[in-house]
JSON list of C-alpha atoms in Angstrom, two decimals:
[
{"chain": "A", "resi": 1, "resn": "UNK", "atom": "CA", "xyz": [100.87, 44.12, -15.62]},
{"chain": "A", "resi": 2, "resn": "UNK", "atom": "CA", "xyz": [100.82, 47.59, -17.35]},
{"chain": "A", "resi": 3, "resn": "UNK", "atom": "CA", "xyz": [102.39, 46.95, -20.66]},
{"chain": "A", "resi": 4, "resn": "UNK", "atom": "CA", "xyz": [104.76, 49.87, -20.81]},
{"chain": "A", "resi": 5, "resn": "UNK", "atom": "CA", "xyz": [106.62, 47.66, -17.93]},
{"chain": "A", "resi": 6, "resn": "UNK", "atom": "CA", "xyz": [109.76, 45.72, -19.02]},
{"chain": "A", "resi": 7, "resn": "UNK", "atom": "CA", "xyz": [110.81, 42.31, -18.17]},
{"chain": "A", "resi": 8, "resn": "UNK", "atom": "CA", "xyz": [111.98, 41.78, -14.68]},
{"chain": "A", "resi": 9, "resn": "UNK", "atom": "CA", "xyz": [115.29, 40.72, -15.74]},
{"chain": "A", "resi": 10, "resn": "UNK", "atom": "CA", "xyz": [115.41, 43.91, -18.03]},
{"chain": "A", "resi": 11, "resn": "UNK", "atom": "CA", "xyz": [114.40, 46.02, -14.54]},
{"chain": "A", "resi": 12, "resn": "UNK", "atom": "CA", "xyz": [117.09, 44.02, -12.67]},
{"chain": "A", "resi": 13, "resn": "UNK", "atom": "CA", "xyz": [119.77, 44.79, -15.10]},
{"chain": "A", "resi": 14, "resn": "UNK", "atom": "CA", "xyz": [119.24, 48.45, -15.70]},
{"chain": "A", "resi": 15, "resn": "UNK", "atom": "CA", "xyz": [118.88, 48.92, -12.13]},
{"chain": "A", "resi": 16, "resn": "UNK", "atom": "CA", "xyz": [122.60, 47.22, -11.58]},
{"chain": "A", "resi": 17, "resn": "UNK", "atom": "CA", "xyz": [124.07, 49.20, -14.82]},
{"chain": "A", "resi": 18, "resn": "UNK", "atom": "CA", "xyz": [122.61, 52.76, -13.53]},
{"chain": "A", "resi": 19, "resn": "UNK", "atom": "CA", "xyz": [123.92, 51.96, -9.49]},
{"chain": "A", "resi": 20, "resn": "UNK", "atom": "CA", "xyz": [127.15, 51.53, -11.68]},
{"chain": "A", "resi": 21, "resn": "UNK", "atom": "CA", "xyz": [126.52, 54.88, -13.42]},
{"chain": "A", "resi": 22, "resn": "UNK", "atom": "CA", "xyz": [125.58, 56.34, -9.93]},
{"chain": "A", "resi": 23, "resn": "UNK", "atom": "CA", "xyz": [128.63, 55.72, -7.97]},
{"chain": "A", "resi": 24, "resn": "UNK", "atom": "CA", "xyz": [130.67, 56.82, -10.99]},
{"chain": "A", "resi": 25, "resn": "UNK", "atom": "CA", "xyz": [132.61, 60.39, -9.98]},
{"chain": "A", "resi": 26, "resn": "UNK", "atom": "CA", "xyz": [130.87, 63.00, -12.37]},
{"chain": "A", "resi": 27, "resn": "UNK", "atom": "CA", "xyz": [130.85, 66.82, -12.81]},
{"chain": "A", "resi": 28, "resn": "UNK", "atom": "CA", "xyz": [127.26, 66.61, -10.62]},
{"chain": "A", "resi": 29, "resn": "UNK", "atom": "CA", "xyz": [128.38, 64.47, -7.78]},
{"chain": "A", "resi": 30, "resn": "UNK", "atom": "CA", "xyz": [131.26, 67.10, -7.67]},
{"chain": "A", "resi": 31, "resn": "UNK", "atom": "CA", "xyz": [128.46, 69.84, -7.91]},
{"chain": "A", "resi": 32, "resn": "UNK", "atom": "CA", "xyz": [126.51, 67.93, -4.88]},
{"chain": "A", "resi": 33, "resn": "UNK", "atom": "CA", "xyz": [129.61, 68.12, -2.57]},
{"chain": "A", "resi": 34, "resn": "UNK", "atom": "CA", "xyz": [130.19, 71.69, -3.45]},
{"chain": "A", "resi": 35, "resn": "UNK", "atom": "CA", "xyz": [126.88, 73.01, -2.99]},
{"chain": "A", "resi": 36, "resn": "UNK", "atom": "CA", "xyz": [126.69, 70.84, 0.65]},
{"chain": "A", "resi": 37, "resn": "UNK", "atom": "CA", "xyz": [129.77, 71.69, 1.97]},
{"chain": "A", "resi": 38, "resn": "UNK", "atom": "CA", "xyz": [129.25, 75.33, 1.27]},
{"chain": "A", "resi": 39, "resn": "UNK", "atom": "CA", "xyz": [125.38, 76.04, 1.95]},
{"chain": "A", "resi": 40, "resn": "UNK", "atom": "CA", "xyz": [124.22, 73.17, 3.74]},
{"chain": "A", "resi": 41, "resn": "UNK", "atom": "CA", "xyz": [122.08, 70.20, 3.22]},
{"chain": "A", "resi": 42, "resn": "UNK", "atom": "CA", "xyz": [118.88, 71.94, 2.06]},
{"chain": "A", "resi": 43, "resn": "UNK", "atom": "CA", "xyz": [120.93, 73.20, -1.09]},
{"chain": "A", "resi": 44, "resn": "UNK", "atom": "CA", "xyz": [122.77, 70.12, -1.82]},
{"chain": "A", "resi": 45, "resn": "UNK", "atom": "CA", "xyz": [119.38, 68.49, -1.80]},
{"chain": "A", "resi": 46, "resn": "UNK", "atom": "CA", "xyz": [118.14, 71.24, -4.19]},
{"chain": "A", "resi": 47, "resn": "UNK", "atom": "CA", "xyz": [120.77, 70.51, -6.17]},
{"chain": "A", "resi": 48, "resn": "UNK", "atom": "CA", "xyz": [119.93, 66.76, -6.72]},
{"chain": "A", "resi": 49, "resn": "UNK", "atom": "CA", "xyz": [116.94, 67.28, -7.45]},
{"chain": "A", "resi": 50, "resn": "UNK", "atom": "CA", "xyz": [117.78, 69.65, -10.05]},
{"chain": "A", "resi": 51, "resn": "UNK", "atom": "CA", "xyz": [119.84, 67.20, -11.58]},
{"chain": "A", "resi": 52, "resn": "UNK", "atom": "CA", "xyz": [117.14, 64.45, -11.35]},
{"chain": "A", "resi": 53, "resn": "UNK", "atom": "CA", "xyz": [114.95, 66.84, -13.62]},
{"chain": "A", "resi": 54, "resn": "UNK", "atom": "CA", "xyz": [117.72, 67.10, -15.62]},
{"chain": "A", "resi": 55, "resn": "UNK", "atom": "CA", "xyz": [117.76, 63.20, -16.18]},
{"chain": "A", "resi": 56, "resn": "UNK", "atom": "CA", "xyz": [113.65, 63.34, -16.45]},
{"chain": "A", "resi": 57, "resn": "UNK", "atom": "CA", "xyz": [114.13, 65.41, -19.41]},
{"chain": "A", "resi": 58, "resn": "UNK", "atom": "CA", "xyz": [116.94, 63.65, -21.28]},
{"chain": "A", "resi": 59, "resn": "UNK", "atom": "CA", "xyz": [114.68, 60.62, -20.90]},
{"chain": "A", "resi": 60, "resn": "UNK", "atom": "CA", "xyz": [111.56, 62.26, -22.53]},
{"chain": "A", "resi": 61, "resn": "UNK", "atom": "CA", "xyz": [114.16, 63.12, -25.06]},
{"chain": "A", "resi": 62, "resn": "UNK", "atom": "CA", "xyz": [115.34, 60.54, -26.02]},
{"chain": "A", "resi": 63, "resn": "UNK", "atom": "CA", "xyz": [111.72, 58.39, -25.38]},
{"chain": "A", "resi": 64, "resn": "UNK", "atom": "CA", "xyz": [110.66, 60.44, -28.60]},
{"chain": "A", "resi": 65, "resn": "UNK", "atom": "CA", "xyz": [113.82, 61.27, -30.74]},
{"chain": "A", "resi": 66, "resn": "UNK", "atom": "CA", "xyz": [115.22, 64.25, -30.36]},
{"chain": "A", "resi": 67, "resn": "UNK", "atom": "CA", "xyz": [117.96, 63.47, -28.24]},
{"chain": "A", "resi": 68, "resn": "UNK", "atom": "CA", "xyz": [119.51, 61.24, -30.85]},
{"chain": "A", "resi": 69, "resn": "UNK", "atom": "CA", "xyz": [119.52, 64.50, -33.32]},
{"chain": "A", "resi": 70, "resn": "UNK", "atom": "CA", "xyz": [121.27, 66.98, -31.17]},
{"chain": "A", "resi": 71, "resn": "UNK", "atom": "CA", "xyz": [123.61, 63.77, -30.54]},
{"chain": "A", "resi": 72, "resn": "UNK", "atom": "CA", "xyz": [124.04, 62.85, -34.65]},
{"chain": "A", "resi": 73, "resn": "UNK", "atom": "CA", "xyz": [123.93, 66.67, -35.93]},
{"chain": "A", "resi": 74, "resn": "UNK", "atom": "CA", "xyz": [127.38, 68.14, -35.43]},
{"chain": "A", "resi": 75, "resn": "UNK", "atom": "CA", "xyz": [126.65, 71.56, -35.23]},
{"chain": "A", "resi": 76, "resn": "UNK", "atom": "CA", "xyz": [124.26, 70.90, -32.60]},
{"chain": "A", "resi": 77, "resn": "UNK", "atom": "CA", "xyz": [126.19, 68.87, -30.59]},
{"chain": "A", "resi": 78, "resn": "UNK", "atom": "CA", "xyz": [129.54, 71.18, -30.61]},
{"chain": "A", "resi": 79, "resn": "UNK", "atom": "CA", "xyz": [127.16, 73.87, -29.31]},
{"chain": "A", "resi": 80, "resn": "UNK", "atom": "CA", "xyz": [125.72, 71.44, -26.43]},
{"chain": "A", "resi": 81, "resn": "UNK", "atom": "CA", "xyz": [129.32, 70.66, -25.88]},
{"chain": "A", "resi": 82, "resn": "UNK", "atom": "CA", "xyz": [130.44, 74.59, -25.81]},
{"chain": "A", "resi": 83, "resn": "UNK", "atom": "CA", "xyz": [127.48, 75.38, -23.60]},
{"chain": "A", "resi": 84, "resn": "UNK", "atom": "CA", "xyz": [128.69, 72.28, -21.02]},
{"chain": "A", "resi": 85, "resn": "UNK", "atom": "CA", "xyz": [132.42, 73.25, -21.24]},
{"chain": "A", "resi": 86, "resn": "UNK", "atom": "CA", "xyz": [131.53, 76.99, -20.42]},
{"chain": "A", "resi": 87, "resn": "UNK", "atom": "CA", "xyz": [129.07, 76.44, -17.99]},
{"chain": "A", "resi": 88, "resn": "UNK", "atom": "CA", "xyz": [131.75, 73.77, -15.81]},
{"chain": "A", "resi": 89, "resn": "UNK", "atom": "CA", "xyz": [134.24, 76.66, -16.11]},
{"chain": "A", "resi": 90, "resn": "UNK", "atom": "CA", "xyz": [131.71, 79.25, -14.75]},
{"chain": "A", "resi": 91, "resn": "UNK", "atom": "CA", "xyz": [131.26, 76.58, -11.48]},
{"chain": "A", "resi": 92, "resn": "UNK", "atom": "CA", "xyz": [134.79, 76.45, -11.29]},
{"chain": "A", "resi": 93, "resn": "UNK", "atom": "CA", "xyz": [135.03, 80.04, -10.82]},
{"chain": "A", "resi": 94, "resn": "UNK", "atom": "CA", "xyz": [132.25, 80.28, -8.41]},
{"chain": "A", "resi": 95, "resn": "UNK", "atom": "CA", "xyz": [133.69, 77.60, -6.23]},
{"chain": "A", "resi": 96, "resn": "UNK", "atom": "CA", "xyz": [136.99, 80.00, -5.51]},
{"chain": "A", "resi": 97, "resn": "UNK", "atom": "CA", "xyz": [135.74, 83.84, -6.15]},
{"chain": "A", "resi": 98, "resn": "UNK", "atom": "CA", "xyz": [134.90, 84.42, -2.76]},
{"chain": "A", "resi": 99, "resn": "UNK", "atom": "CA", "xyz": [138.46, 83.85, -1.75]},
{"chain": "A", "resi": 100, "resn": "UNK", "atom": "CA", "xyz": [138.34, 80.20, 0.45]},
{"chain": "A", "resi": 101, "resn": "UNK", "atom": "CA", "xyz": [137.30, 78.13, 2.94]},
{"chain": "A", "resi": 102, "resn": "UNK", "atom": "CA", "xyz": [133.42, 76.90, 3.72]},
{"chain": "A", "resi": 103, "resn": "UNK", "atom": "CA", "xyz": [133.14, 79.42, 6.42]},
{"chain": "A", "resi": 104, "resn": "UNK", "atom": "CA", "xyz": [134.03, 82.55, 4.64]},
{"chain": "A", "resi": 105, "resn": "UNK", "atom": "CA", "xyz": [132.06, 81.53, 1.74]},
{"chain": "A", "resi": 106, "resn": "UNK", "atom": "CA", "xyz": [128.54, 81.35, 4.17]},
{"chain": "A", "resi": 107, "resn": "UNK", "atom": "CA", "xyz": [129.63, 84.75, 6.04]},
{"chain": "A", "resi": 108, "resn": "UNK", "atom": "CA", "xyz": [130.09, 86.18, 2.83]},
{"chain": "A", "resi": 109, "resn": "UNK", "atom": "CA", "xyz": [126.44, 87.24, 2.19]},
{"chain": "A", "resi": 110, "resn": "UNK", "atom": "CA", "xyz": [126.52, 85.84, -1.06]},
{"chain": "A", "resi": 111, "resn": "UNK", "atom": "CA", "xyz": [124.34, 81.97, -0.25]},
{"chain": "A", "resi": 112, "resn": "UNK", "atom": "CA", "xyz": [122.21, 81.65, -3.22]},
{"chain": "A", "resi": 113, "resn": "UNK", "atom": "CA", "xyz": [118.35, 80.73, -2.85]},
{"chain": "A", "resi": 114, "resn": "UNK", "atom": "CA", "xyz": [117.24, 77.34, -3.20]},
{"chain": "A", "resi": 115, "resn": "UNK", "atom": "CA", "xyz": [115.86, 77.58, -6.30]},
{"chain": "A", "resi": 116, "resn": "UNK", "atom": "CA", "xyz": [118.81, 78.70, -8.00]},
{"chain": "A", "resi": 117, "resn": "UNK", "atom": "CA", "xyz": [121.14, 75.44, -6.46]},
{"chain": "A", "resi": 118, "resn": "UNK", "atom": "CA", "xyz": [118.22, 73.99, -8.23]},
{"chain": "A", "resi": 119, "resn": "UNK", "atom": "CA", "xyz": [118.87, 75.60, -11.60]},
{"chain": "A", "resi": 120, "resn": "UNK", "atom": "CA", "xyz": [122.38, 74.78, -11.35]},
{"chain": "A", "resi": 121, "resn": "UNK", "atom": "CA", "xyz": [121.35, 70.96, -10.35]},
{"chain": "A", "resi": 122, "resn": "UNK", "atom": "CA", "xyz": [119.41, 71.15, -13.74]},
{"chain": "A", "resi": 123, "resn": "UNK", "atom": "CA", "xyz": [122.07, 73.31, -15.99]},
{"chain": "A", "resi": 124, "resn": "UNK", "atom": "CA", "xyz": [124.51, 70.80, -15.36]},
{"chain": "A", "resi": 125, "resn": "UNK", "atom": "CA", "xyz": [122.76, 67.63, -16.36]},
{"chain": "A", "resi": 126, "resn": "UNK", "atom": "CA", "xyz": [121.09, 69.48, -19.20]},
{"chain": "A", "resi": 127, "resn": "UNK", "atom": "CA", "xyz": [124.59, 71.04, -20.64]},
{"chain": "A", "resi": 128, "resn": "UNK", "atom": "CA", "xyz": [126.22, 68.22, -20.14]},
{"chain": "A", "resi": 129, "resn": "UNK", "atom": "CA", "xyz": [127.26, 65.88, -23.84]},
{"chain": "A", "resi": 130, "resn": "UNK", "atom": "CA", "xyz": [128.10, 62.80, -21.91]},
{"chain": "A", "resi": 131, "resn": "UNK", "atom": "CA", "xyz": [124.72, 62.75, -20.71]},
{"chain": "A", "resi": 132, "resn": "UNK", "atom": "CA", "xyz": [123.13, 62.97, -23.56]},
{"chain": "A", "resi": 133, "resn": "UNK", "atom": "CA", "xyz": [125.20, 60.30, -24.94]},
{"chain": "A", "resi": 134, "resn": "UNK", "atom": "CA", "xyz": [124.96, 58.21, -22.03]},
{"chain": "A", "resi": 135, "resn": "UNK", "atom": "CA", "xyz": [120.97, 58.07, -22.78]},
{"chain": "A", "resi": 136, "resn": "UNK", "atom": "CA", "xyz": [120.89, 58.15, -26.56]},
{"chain": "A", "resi": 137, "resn": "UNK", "atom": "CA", "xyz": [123.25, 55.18, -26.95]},
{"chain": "A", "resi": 138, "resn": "UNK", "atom": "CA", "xyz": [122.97, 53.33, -23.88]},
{"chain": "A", "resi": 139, "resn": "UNK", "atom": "CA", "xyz": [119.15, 53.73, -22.48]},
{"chain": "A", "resi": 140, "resn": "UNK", "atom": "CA", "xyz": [117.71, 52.10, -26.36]},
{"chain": "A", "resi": 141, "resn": "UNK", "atom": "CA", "xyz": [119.84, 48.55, -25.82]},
{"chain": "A", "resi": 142, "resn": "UNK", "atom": "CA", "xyz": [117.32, 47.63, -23.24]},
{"chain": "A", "resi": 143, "resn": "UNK", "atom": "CA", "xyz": [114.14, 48.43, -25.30]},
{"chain": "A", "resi": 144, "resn": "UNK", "atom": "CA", "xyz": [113.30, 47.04, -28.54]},
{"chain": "A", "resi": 145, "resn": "UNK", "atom": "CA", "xyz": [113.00, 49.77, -31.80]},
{"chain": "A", "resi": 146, "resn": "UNK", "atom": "CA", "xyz": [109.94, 47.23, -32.82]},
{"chain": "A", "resi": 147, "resn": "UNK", "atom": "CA", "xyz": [107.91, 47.44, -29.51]},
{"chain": "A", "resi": 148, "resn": "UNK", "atom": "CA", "xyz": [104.89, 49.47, -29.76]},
{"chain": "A", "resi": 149, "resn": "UNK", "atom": "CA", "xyz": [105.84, 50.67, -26.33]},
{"chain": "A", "resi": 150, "resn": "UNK", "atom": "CA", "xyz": [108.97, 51.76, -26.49]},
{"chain": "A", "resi": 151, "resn": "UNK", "atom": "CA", "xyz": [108.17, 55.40, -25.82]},
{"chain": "A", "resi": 152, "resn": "UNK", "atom": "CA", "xyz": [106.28, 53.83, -22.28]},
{"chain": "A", "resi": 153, "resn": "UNK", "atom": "CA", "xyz": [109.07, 51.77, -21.99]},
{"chain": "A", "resi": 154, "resn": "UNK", "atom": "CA", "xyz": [112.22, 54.30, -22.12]},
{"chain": "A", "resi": 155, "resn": "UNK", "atom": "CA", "xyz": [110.55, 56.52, -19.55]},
{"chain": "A", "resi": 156, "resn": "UNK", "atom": "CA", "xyz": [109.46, 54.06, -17.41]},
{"chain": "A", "resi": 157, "resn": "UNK", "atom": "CA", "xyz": [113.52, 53.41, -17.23]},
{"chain": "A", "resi": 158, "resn": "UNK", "atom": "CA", "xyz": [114.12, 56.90, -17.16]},
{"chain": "A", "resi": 159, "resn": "UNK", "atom": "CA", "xyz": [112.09, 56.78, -14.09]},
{"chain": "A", "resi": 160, "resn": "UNK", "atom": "CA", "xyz": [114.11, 53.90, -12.87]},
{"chain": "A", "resi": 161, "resn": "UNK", "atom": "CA", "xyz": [117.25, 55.03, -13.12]},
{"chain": "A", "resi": 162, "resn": "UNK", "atom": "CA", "xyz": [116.06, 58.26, -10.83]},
{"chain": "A", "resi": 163, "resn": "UNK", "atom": "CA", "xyz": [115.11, 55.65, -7.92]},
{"chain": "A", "resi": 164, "resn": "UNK", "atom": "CA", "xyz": [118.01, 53.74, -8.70]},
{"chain": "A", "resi": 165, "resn": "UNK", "atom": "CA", "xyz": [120.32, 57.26, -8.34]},
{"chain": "A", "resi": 166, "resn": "UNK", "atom": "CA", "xyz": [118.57, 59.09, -5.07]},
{"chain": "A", "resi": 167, "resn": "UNK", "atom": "CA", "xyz": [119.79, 56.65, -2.79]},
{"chain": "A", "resi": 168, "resn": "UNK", "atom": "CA", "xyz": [123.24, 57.27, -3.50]},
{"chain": "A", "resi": 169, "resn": "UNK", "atom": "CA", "xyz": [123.25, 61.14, -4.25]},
{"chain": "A", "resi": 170, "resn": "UNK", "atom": "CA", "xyz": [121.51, 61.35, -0.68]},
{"chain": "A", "resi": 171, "resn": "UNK", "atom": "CA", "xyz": [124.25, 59.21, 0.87]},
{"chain": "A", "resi": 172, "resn": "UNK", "atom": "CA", "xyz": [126.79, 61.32, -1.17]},
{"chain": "A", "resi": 173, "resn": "UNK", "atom": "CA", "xyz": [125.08, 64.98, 0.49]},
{"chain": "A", "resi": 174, "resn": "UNK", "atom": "CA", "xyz": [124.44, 63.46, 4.21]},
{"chain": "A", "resi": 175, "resn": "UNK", "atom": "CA", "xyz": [128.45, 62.48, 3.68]},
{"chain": "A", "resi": 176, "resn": "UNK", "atom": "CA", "xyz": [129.56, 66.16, 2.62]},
{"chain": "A", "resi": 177, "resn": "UNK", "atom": "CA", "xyz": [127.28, 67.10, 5.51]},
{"chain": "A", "resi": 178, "resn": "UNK", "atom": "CA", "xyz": [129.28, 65.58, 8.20]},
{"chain": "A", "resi": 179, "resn": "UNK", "atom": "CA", "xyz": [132.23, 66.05, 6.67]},
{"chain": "A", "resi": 180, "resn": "UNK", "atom": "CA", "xyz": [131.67, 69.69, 7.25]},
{"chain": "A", "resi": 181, "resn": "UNK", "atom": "CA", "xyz": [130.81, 69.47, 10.47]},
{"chain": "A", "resi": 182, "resn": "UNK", "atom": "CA", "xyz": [134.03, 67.50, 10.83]},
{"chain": "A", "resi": 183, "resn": "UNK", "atom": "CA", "xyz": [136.04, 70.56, 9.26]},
{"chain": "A", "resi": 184, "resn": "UNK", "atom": "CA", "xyz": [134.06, 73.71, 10.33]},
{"chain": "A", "resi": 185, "resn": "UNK", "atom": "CA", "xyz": [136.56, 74.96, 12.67]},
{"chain": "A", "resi": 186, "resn": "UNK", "atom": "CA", "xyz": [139.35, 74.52, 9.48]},
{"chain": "A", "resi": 187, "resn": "UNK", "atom": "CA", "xyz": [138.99, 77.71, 7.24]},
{"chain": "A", "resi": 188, "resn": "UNK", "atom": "CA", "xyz": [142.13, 76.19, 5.38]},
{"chain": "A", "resi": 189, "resn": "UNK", "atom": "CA", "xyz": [140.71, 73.11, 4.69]},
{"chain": "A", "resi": 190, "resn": "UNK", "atom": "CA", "xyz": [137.35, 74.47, 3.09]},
{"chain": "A", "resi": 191, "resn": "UNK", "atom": "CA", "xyz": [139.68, 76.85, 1.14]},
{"chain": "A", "resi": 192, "resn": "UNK", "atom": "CA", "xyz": [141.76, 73.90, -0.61]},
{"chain": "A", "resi": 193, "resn": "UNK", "atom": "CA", "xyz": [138.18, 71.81, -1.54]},
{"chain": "A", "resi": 194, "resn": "UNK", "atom": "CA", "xyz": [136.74, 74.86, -3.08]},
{"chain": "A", "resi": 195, "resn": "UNK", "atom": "CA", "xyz": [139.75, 75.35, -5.35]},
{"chain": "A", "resi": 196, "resn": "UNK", "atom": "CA", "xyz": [139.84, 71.11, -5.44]},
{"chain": "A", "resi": 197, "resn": "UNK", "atom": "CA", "xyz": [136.27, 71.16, -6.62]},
{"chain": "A", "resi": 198, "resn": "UNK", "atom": "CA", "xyz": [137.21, 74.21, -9.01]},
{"chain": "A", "resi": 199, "resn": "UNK", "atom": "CA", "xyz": [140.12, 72.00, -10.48]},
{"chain": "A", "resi": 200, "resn": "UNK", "atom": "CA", "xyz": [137.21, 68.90, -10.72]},
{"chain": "A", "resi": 201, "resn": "UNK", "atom": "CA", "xyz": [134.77, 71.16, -12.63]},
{"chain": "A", "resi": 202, "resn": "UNK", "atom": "CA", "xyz": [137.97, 72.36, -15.30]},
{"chain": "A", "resi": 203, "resn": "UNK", "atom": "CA", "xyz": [139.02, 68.89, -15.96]},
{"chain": "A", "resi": 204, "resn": "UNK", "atom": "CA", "xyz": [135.25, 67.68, -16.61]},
{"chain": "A", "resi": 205, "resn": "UNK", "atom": "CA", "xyz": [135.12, 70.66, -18.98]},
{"chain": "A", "resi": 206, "resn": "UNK", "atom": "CA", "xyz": [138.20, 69.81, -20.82]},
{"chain": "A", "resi": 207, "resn": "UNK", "atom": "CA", "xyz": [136.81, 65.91, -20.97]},
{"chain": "A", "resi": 208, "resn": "UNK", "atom": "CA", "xyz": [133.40, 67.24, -22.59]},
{"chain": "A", "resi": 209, "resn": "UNK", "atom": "CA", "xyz": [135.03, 69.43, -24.55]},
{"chain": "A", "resi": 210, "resn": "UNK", "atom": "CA", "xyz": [136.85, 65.90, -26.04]},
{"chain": "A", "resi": 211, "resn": "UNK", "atom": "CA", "xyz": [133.45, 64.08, -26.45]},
{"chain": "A", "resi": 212, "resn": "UNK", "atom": "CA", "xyz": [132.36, 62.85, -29.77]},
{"chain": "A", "resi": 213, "resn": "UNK", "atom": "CA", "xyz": [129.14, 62.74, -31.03]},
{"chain": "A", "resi": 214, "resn": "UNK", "atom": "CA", "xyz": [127.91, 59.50, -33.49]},
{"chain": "A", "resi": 215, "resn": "UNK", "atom": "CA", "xyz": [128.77, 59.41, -36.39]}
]
């Protein structure tokens, strides 16, 4: 067996502690019901898999250091936290502009290309403090600082915790799928989740705003 490959038991309990993470409401599970219920699948799958780069880089950040000082420098982590904030706000304002309701929003000429639900997948995993906290403080405990493979180690876990994810962000996008289908013919209802999911993406910004870095 490879070397850079943990213990089972160290596989087996990072895979039960990021399902935890996975189910765990977030500003990007919001984002993946947004994006769904107002584009369609194909963008809410975009989306995900903007977010799992997201995670891909946070791991090869933190796999060789530099995570942990954007996380320890304050300067550099009230900026990350400004960005976040600011960015949430800006999806909050996007999920309302166009006045309500699923349908309007897709007649409105305004559906954005795939590749930029994919760059708002990434922005919000990449501008977002808790994540980077999440993997500089968390990710380490299952690797030891004296292993000559950490580095292999941490992304193989990284890598991990992306399997681990999909098959719940997938559930979580065939879900806001149907439930479109289920409320197509209900302008009213589409309005109040677009102003539900802009009320999701303020709160999340007011919570990162709160985040501390390490002392």
């Amino acid at each position: 067996m490879p070397t850079f490959i943990p213990d089972l038991s160290v596989i087996l309990a990072f895979a039960l502690a990021g399902f935890v993470l996975a189910v765990t409401p977030g500003p990007d599970m919001a984002l993946f019901v947004s994006r769904t219920m107002n584009w369609g699948r194909s963008h809410g799958f975009a989306t995900v898999l903007g977010a799992m780069t997201g995670i891909a880089v946070h791991t090869t950040l933190v796999a060789f250091g530099i995570s942990v000082l954007i996380v320890t420098a304050p300067a550099a982590f009230w900026v990350l936290k400004i960005v976040g904030a600011l960015y949430l706000v800006w999806l909050a304002i996007q999920a309302v502009r166009s006045g309500g309701g699923i349908l309007v929003v897709r007649t409105a000429g305004k559906q954005p290309s795939w590749w930029q639900s994919y760059m708002t997948g990434l922005g919000i995993n990449l501008t977002n403090p808790k994540v980077a906290l999440f993997f500089v403080t968390f990710l380490p405990q299952f690797v030891s600082a004296d292993d000559p493979v950490a580095v292999g180690k941490l992304l193989f876990l990284g890598v991990e915790f992306v399997v681990v994810s999909l098959p719940v962000v997938i559930a979580i996008v065939l879900f806001a799928e149907w439930l479109t289908r289920t409320l197509r013919e209900n302008a009213w209802v589409g309005k109040a989740l677009n102003w539900s999911f802009a009320a999701v993406f303020m709160a999340f910004a007011a919570t990162i705003l709160l985040a501390e870095g390490r002392k």
